[in-house]
PDB file of C-alpha atoms in Angstrom:
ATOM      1  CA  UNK A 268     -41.771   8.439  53.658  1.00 78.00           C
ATOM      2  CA  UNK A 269     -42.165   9.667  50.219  1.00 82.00           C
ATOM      3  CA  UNK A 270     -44.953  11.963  49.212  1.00 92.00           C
ATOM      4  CA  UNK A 271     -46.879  13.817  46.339  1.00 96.00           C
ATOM      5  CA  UNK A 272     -46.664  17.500  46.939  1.00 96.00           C
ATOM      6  CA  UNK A 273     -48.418  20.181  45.258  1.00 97.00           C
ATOM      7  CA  UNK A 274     -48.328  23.739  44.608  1.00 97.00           C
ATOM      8  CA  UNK A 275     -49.429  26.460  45.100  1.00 97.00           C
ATOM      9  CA  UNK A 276     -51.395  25.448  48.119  1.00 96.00           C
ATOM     10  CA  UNK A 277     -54.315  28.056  47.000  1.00 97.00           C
ATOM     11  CA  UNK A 278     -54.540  29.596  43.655  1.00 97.00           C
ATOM     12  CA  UNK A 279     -57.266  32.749  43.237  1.00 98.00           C
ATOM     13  CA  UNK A 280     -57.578  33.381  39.576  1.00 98.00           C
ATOM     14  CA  UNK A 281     -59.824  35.557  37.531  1.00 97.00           C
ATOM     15  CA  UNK A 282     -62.748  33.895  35.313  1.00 98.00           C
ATOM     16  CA  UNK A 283     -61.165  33.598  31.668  1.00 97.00           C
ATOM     17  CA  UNK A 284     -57.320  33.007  33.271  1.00 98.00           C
ATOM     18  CA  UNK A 285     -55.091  30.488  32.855  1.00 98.00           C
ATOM     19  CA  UNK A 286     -53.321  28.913  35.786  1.00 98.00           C
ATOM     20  CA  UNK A 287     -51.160  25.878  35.837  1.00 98.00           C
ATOM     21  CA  UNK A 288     -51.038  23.656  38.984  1.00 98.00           C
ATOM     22  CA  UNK A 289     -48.001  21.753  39.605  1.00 97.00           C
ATOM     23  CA  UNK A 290     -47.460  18.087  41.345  1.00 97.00           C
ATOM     24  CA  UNK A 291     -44.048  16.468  42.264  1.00 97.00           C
ATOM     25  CA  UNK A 292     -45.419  12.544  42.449  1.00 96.00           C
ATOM     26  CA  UNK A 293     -43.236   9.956  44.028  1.00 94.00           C
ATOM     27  CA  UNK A 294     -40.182   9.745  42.424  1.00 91.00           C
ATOM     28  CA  UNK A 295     -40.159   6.107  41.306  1.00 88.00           C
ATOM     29  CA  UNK A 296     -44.056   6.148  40.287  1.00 92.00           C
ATOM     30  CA  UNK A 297     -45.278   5.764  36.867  1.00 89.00           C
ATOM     31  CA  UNK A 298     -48.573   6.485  36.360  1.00 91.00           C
ATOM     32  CA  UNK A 299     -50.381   9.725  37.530  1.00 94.00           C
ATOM     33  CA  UNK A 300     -53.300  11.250  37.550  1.00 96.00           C
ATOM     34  CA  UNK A 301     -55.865  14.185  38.741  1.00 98.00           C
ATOM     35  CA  UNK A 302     -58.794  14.555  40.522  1.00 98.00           C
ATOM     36  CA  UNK A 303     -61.054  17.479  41.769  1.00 97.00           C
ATOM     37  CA  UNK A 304     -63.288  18.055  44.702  1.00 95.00           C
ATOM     38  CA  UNK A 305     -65.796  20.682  44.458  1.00 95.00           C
ATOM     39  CA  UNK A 306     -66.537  21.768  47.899  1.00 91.00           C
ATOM     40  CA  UNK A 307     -68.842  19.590  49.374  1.00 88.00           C
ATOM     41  CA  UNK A 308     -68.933  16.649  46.479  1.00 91.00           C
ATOM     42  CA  UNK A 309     -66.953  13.886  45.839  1.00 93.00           C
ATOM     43  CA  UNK A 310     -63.640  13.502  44.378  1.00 95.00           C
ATOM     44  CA  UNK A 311     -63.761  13.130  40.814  1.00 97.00           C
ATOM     45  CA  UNK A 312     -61.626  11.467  38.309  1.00 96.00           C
ATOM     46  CA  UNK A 313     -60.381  13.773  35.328  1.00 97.00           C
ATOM     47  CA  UNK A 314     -57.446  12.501  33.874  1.00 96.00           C
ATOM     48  CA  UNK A 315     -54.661   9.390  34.084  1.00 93.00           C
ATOM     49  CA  UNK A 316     -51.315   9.564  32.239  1.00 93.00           C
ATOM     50  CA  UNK A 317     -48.559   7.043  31.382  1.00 89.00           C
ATOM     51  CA  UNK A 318     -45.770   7.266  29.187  1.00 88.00           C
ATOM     52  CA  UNK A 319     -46.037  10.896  28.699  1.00 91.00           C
ATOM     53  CA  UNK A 320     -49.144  10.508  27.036  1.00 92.00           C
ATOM     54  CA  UNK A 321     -52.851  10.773  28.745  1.00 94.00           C
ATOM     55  CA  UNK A 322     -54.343   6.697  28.953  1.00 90.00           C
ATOM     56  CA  UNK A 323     -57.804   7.841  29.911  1.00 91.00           C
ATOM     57  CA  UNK A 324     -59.676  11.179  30.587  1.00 94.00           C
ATOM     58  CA  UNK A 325     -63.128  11.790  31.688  1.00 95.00           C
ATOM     59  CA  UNK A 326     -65.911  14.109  30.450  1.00 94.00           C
ATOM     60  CA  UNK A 327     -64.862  16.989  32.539  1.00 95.00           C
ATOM     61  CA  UNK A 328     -61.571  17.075  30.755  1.00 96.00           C
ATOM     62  CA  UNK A 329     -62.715  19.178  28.119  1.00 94.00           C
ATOM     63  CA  UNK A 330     -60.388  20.886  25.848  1.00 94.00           C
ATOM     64  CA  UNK A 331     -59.906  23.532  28.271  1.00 96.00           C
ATOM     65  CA  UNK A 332     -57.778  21.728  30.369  1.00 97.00           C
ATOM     66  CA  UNK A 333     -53.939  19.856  29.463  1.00 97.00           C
ATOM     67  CA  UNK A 334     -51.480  17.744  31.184  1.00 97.00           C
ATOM     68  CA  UNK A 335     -48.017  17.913  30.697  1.00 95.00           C
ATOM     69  CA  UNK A 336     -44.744  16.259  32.101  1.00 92.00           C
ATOM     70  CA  UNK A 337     -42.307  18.616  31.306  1.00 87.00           C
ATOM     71  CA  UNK A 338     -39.033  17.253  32.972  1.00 87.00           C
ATOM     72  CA  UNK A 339     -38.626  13.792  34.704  1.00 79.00           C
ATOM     73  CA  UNK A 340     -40.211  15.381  38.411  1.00 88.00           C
ATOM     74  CA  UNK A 341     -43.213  17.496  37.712  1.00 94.00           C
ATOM     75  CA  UNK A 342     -46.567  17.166  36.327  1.00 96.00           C
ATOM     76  CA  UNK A 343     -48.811  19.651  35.703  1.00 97.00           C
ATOM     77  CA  UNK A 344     -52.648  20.615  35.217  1.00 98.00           C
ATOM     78  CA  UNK A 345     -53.365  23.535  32.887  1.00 98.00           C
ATOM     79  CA  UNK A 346     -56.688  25.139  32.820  1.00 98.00           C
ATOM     80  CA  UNK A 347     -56.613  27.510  29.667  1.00 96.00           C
ATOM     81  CA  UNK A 348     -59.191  29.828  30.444  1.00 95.00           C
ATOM     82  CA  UNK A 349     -61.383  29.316  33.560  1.00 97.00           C
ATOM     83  CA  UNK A 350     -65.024  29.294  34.710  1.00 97.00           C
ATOM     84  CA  UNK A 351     -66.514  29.835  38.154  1.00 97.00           C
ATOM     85  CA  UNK A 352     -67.179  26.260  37.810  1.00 96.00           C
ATOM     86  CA  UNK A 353     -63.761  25.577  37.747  1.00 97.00           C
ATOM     87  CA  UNK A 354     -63.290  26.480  41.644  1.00 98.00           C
ATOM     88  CA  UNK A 355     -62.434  22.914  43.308  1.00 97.00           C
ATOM     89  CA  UNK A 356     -59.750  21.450  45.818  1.00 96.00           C
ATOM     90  CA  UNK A 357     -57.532  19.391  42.497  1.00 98.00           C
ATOM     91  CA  UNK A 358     -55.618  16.370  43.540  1.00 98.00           C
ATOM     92  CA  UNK A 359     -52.252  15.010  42.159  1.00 98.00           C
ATOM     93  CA  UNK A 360     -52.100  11.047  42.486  1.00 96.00           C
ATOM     94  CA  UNK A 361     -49.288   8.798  41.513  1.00 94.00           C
ATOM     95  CA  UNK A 362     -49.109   5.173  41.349  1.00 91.00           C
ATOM     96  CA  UNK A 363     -45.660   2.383  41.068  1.00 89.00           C
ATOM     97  CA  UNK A 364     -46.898   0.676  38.124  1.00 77.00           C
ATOM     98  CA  UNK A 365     -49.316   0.421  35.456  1.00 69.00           C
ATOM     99  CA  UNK A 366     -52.347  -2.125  36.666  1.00 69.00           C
ATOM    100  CA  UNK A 367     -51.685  -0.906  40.298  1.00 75.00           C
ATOM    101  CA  UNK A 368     -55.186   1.778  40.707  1.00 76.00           C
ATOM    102  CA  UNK A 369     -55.523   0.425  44.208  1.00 81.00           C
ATOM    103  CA  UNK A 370     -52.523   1.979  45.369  1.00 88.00           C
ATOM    104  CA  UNK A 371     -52.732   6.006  44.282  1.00 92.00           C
ATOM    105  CA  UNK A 372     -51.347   7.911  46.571  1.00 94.00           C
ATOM    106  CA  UNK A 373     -53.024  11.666  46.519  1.00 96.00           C
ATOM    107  CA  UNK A 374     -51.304  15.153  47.258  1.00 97.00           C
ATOM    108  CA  UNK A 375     -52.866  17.527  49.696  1.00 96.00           C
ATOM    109  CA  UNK A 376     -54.382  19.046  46.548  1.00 97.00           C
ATOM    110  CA  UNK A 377     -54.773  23.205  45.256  1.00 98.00           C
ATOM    111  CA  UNK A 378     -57.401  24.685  45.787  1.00 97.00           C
ATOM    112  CA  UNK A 379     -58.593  26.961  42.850  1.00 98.00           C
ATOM    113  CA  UNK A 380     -61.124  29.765  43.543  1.00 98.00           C
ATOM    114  CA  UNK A 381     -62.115  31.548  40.450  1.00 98.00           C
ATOM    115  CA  UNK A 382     -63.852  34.586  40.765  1.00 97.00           C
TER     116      UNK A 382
ATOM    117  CA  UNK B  61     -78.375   4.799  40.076  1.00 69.00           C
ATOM    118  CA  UNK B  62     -74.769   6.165  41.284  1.00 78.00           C
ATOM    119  CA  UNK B  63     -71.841   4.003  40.265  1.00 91.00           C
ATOM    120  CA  UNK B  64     -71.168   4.232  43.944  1.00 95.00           C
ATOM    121  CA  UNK B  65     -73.181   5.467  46.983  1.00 95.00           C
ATOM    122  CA  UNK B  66     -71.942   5.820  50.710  1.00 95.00           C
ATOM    123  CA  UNK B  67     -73.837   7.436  53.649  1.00 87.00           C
ATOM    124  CA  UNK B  68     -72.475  10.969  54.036  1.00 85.00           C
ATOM    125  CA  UNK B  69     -73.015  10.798  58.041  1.00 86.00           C
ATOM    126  CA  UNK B  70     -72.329  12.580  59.904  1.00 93.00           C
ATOM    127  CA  UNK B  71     -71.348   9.468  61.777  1.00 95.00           C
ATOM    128  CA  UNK B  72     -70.776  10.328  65.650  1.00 96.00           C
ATOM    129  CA  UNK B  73     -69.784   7.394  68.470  1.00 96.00           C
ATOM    130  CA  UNK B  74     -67.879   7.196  71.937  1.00 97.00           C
ATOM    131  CA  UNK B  75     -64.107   6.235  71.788  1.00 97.00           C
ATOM    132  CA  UNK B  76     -63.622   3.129  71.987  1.00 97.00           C
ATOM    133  CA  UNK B  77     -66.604   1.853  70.156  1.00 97.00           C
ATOM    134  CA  UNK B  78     -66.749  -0.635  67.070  1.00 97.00           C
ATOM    135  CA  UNK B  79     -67.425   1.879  63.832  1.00 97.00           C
ATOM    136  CA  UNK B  80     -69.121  -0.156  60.734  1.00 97.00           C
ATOM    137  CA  UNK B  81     -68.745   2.426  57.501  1.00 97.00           C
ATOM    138  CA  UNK B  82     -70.210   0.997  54.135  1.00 97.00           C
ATOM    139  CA  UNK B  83     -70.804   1.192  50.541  1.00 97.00           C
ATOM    140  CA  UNK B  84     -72.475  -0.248  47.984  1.00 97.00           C
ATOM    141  CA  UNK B  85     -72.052  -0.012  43.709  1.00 96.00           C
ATOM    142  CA  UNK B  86     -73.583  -0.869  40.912  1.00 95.00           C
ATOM    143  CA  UNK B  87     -70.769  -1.545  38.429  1.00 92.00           C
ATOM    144  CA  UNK B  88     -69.969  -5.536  38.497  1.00 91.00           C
ATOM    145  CA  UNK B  89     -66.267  -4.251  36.640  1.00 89.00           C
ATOM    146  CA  UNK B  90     -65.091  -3.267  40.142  1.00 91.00           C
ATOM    147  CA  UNK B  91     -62.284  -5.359  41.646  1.00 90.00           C
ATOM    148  CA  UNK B  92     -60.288  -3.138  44.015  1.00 91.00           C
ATOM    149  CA  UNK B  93     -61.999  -1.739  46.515  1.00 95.00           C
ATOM    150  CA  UNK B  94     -60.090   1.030  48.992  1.00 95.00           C
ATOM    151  CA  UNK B  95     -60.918   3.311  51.746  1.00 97.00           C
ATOM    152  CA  UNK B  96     -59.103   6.489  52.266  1.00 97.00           C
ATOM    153  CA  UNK B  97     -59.366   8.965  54.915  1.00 97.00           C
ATOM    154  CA  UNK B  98     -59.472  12.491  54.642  1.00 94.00           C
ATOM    155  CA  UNK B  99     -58.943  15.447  57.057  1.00 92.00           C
ATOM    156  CA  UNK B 100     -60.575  18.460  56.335  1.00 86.00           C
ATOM    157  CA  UNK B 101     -58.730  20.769  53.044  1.00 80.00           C
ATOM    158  CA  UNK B 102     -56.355  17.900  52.644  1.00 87.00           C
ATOM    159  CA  UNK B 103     -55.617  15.153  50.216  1.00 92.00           C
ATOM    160  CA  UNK B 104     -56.685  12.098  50.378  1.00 95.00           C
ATOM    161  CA  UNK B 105     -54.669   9.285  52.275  1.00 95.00           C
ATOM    162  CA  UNK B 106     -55.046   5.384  51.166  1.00 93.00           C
ATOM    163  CA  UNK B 107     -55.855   3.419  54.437  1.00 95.00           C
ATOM    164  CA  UNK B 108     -56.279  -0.281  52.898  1.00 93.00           C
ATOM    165  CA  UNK B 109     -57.645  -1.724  49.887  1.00 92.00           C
ATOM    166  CA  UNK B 110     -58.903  -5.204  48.451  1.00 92.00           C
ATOM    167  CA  UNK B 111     -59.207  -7.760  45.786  1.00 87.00           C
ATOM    168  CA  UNK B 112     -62.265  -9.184  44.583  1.00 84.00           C
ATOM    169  CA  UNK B 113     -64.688 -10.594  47.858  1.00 84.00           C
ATOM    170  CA  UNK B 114     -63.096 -11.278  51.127  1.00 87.00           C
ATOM    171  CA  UNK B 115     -61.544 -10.040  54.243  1.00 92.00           C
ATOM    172  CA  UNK B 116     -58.472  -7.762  54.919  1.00 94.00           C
ATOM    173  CA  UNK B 117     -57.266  -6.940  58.700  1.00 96.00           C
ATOM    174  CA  UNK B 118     -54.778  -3.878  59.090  1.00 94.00           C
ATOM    175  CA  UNK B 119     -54.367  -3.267  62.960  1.00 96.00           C
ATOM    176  CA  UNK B 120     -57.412  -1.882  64.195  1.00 97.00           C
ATOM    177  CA  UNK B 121     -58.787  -1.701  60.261  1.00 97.00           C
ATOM    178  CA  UNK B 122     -60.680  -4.617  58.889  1.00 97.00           C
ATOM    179  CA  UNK B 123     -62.107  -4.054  55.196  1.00 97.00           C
ATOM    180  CA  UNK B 124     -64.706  -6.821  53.914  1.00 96.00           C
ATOM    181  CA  UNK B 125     -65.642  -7.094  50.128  1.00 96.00           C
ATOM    182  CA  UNK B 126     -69.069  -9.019  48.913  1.00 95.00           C
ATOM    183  CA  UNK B 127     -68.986  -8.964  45.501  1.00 93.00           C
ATOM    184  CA  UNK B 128     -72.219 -10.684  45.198  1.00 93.00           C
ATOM    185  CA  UNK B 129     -74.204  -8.197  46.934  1.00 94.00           C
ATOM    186  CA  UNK B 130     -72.034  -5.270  46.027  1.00 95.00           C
ATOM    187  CA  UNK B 131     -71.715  -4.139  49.417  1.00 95.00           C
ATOM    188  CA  UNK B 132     -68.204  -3.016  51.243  1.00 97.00           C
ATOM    189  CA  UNK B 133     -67.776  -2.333  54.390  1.00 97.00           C
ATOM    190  CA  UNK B 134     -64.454  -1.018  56.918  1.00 97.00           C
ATOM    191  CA  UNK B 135     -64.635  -1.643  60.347  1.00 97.00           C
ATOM    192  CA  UNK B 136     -62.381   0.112  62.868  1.00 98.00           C
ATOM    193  CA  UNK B 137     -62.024  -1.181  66.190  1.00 97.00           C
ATOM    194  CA  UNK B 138     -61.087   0.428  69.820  1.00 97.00           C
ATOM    195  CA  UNK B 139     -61.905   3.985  67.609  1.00 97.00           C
ATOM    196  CA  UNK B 140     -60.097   6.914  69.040  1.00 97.00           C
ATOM    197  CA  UNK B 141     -60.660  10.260  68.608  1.00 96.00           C
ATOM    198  CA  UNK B 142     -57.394  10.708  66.090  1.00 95.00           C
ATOM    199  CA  UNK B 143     -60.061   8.649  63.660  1.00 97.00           C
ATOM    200  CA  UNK B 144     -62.391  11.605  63.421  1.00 97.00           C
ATOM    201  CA  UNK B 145     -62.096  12.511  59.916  1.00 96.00           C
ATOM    202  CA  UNK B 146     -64.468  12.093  56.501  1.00 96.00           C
ATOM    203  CA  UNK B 147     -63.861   8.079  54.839  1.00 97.00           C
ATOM    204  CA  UNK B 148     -63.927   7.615  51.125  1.00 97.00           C
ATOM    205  CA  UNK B 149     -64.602   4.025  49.761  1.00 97.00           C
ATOM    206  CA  UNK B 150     -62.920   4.626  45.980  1.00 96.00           C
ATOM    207  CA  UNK B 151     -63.177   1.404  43.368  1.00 94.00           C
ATOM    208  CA  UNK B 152     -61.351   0.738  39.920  1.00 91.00           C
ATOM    209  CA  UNK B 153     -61.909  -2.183  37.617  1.00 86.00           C
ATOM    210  CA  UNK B 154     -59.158  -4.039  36.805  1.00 68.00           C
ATOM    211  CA  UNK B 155     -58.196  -2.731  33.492  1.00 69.00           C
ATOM    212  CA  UNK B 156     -54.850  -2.037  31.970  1.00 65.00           C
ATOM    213  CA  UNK B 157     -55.648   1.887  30.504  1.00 65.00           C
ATOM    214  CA  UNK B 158     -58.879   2.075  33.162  1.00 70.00           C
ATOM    215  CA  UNK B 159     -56.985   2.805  36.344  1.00 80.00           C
ATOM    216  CA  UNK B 160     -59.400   5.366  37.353  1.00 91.00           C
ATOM    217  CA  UNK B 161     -61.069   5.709  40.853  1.00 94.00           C
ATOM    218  CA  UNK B 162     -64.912   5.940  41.285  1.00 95.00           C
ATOM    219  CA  UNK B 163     -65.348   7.646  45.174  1.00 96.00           C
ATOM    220  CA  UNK B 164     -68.036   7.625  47.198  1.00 96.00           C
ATOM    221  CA  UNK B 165     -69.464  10.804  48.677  1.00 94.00           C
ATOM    222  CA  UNK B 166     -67.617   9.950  51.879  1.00 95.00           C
ATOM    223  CA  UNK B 167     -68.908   9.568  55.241  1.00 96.00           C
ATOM    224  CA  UNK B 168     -67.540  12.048  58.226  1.00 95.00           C
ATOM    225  CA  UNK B 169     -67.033  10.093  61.466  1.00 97.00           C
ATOM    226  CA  UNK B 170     -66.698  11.926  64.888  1.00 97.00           C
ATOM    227  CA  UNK B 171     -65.083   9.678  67.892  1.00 97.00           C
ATOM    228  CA  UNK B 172     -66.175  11.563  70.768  1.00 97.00           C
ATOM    229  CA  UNK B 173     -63.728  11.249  73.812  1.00 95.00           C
TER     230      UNK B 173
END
């Protein structure tokens, strides 16, 4: 059964680093997206993008963080220099087609620690 | 008031019982309505969703959607302890360029054997 994978698994950065977190979503989906969990909280929305270009992006998105599909497979998350606050599990979603949110399929997620 | 709010549990019942989980919103824009599992440290995984108000069965899954009270709710028969894990409800209005998921906090269920 195809999947979203991720990696790294767990990424330990130092405050003011970059990192770059990678997703693979299914091959024949369209539309992805992230998410975050901070430990404890709910999973939050931060970005959706379609057509190599972002479609919507919440207020967490700041300019700190990019998205990027570099080649026709992956699709990354860059976070430019990073808080404490940063430190979250951050989920890769995919979906078949535009219009079809109910049916995102999630990655098992990176988790970030930032110390 | 929270977009969406869900009892965070914990939730704890003997195998084999009938487990109700629920949420309720506040945003009328909502039309899907899913529920997605998650084991602890790991992603997400869609379990059903819905349309608008109504009824959908999935083997021992049954998700119901009121849209007039803005209440959800998934019911699981014959639970088993393999259910034990924390159950998002997630919504999205439906919006070409708004495919976005509002979670709940999730609610952890134990089946206890």
């Amino acid at each position: 059964e195809p999947e979203v994978t991720q990696t790294p698994s767990h990424q330990v950065t130092q405050m003011g680093q970059e990192v770059i977190l990678r997703c693979v979503p299914i091959s024949n989906h369209l539309y992805f997206y992230w998410y975050r969990q901070i430990l404890g909280q709910k999973v939050e929305f931060l970005v959706s993008f379609y057509n190599n270009e972002i479609s919507e992006k919440s207020e967490i998105f700041d300019d700190q963080f990019s998205v990027e599909r570099p080649d026709g497979s992956n699709f990354t998350l860059k976070i430019r220099s990073t808080k404490l606050e940063d430190s979250a599990m951050y989920f890769c979603a995919s979906s078949p087609v535009l219009g079809s949110s109910y049916e995102q399929y999630f990655g098992p997620g990176t988790r970030l620690t930032v110390t | 008031q929270k977009e969406v709010e869900q009892d965070p549990g914990p939730l704890s019942v003997p195998e084999g019982a009938i487990v109700s989980l629920n949420c309720t919103y506040s945003n009328s824009a909502f039309q899907y309505f899913m529920w997605y599992r998650q084991y602890s440290r790991k992603g997400p995984e869609l379990l059903m969703y819905t349309y608008s108000s109504g009824n959908k069965e999935d083997g021992r899954f049954t998700a119901q959607v009121d849209k007039s009270s803005k209440y959800i709710s998934l019911f699981i028969r014959d639970s088993q302890p393999s259910d034990s894990a924390t159950y998002l409800c997630a919504m999205s209005a439906w919006d070409f360029g708004n495919e976005k998921l509002t979670f709940g906090t999730g609610t952890r269920l134990t089946i206890i054997p």
